[in-house]
mmCIF file of C-alpha atoms in Angstrom:
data_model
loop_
_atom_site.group_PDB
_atom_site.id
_atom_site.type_symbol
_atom_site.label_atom_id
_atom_site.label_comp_id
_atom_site.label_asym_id
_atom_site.label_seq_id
_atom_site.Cartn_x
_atom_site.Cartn_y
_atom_site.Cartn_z
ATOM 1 C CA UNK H 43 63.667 42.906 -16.370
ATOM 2 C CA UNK H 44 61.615 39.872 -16.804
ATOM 3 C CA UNK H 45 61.670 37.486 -14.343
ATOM 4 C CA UNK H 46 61.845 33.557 -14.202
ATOM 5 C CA UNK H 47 59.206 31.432 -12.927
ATOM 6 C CA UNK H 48 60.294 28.176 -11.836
ATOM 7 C CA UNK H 49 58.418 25.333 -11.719
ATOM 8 C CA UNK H 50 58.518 22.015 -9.575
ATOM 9 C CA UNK H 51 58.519 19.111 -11.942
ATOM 10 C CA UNK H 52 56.407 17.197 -9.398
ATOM 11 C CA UNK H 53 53.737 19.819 -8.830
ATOM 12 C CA UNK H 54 53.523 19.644 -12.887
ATOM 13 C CA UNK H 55 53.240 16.043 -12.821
ATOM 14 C CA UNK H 56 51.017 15.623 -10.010
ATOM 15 C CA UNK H 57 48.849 18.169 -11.601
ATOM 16 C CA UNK H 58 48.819 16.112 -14.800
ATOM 17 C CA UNK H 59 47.893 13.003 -13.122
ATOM 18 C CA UNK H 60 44.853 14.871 -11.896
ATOM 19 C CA UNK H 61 43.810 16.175 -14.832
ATOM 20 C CA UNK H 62 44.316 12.374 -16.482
ATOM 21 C CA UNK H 63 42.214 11.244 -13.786
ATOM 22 C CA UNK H 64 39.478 13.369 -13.320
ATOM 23 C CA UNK H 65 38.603 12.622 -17.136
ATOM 24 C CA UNK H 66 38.762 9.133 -16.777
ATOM 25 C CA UNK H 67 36.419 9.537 -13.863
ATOM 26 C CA UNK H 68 33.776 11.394 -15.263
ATOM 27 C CA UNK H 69 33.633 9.432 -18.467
ATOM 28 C CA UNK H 70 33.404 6.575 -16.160
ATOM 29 C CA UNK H 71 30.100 8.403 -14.222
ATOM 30 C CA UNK H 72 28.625 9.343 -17.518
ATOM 31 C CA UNK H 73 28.997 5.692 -19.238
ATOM 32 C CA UNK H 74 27.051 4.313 -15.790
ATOM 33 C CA UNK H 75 24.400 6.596 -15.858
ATOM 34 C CA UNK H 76 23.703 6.639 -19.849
ATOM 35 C CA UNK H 77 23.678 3.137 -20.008
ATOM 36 C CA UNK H 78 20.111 3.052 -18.974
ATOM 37 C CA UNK H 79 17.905 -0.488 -19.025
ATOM 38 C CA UNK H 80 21.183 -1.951 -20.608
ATOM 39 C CA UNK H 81 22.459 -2.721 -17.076
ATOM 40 C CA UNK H 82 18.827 -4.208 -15.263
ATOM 41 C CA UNK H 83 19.158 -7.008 -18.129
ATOM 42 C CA UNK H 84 21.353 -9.821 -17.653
ATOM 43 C CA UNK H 85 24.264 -10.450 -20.143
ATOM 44 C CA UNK H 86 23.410 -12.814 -23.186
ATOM 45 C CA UNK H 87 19.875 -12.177 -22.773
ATOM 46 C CA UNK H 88 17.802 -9.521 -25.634
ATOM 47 C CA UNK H 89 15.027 -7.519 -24.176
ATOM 48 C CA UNK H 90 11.967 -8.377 -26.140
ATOM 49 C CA UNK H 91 8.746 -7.042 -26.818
ATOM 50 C CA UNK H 92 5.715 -9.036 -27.352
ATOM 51 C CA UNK H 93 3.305 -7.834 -30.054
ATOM 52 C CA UNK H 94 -0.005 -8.339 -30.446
ATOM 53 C CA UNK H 95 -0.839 -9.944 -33.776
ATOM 54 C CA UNK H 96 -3.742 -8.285 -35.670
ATOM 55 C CA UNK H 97 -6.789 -9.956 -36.028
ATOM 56 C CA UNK H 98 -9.539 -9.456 -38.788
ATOM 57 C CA UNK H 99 -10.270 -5.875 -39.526
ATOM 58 C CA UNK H 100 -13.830 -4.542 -40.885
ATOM 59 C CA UNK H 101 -13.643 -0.541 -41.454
ATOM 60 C CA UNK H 102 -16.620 1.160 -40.793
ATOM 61 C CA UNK H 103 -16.211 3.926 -43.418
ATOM 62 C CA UNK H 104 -15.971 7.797 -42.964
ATOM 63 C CA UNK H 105 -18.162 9.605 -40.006
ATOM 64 C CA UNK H 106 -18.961 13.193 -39.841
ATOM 65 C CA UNK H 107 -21.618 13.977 -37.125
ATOM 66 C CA UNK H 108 -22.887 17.085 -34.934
ATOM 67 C CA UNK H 109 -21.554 16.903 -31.175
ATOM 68 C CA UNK H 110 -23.971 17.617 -28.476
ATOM 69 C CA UNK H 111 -23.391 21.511 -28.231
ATOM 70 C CA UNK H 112 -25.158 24.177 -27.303
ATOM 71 C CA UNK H 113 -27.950 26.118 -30.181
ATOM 72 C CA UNK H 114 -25.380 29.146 -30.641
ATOM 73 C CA UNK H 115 -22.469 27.095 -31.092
ATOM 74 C CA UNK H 116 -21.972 23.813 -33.319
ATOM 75 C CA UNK H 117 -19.492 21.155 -33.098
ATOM 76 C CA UNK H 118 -18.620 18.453 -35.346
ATOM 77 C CA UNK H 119 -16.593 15.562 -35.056
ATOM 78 C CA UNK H 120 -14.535 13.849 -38.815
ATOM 79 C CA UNK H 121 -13.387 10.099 -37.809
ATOM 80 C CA UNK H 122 -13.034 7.192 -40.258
ATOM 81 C CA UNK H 123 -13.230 4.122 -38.155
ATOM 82 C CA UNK H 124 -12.004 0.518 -38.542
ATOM 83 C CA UNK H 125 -12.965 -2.667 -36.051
ATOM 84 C CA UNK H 126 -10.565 -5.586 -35.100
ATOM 85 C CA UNK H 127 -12.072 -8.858 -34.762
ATOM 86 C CA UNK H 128 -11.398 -11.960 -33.138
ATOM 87 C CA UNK H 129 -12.229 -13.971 -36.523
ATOM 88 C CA UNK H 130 -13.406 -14.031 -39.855
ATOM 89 C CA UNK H 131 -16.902 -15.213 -39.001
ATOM 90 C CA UNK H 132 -17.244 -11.711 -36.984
ATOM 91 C CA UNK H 133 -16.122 -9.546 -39.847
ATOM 92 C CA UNK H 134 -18.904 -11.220 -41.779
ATOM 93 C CA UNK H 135 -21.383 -10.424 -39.757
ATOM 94 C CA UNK H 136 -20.867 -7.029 -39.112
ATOM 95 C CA UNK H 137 -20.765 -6.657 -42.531
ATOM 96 C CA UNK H 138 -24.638 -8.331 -42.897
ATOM 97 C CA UNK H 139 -25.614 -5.856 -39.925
ATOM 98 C CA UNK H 140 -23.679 -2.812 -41.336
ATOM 99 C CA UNK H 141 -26.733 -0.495 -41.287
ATOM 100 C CA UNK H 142 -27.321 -1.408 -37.702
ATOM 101 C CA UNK H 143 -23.704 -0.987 -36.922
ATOM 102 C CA UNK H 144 -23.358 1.914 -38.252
ATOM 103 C CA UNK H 145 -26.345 3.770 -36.791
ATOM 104 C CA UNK H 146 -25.354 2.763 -33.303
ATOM 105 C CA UNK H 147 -21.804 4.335 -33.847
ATOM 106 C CA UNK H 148 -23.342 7.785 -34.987
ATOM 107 C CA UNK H 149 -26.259 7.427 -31.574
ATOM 108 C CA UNK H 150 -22.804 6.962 -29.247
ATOM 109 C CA UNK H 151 -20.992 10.056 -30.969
ATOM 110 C CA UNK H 152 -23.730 12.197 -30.973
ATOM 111 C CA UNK H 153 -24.193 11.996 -27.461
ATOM 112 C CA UNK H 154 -20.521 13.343 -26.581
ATOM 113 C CA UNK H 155 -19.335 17.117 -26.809
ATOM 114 C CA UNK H 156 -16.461 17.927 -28.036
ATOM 115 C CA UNK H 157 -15.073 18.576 -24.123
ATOM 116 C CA UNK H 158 -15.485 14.814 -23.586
ATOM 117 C CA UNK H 159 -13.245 13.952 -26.714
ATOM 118 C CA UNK H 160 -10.943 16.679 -25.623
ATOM 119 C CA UNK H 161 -9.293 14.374 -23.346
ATOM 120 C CA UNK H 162 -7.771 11.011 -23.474
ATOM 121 C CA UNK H 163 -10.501 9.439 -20.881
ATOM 122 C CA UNK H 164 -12.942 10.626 -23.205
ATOM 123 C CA UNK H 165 -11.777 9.144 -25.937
ATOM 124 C CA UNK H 166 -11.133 5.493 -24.233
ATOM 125 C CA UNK H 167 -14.224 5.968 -22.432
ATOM 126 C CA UNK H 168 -16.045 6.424 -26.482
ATOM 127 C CA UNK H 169 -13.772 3.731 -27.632
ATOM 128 C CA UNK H 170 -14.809 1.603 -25.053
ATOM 129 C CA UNK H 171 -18.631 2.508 -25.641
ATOM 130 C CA UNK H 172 -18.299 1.511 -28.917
ATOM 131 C CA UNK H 173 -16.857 -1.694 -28.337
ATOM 132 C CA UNK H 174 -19.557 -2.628 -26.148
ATOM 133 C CA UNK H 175 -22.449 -1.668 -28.346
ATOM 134 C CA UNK H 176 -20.150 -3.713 -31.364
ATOM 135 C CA UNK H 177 -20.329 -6.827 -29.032
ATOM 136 C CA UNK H 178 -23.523 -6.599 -28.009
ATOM 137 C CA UNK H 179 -24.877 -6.717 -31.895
ATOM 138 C CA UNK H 180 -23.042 -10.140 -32.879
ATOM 139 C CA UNK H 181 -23.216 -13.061 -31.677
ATOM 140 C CA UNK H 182 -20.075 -15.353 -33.176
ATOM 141 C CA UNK H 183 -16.873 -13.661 -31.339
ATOM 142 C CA UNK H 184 -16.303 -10.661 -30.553
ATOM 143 C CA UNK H 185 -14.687 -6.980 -31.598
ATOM 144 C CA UNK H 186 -11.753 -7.223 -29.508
ATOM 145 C CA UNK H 187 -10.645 -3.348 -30.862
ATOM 146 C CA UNK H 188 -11.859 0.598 -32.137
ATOM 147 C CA UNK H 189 -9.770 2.497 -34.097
ATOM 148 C CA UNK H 190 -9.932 5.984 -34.703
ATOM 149 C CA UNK H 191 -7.672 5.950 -37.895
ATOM 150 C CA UNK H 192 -8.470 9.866 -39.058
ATOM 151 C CA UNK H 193 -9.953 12.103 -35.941
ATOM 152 C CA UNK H 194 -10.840 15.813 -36.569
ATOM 153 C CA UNK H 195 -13.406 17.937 -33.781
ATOM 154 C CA UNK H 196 -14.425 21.180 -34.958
#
């Protein structure tokens, strides 16, 4: 015959309870640690994130150039690159000096392999380069940025 279980109506309780708690519990421990940055900021105040406005752009057209490589094996490098200027005046005369510019951007590429632009040093150290030599050729402001907008190695 089958037999009867009894059961203590505070043991089911109690176990309830438990149950009721431990949920509330770990939604509380999940809602702390989710909550990320949200809780280093004080209330009533918006994070914010300060953007650089754009200045003047000059692009400096399509490149593709041989990489420094060995005889048996040639690279080449695709990049279409645009200049940011501090003003007008700048964009003006890079466009005067454009043969000038232009041949000192294919002289600083063509001395990299495509190892160096492999990496991300050696593409800030290139982007750097270039805006160096871009400086160096005006003389109202500066180029305050390179960018690579289209970059293939081969």
């Amino acid at each position: 015959m089958a037999r009867k279980v009894e059961v203590d109506l505070r043991l089911l309780i109690v176990a309830v309870a438990f149950v009721i708690i431990a949920t509330v519990g770990s939604a509380f421990t999940t809602y702390l640690i989710f909550r990320g940055s949200a809780a280093q900021t004080p209330q009533g105040q918006e994070t914010t994130t300060t953007r650089k406005e754009l200045g003047p752009t000059h692009p400096l057209g399509e490149f593709t150039l041989n990489l420094l490589s060995s005889p048996n094996q040639r690279r080449y490098i695709r990049t279409e690159i645009v200049l940011e200027t501090s003003n007008k005046k700048v964009v003006g005369e890079l466009e005067k000096r454009m043969p000038q510019v232009r041949d000192e951007v294919i002289t600083i590429i063509r001395a990299r392999t495509a190892e160096d632009l492999s990496t991300q040093a050696g593409m800030e150290s290139l982007r750097l380069d270039i805006l160096k030599a871009m400086n160096a050729l005006v003389s109202t402001g500066e180029v305050t940025d390179v960018f690579f907008i289209d970059l293939i190695i081969q």
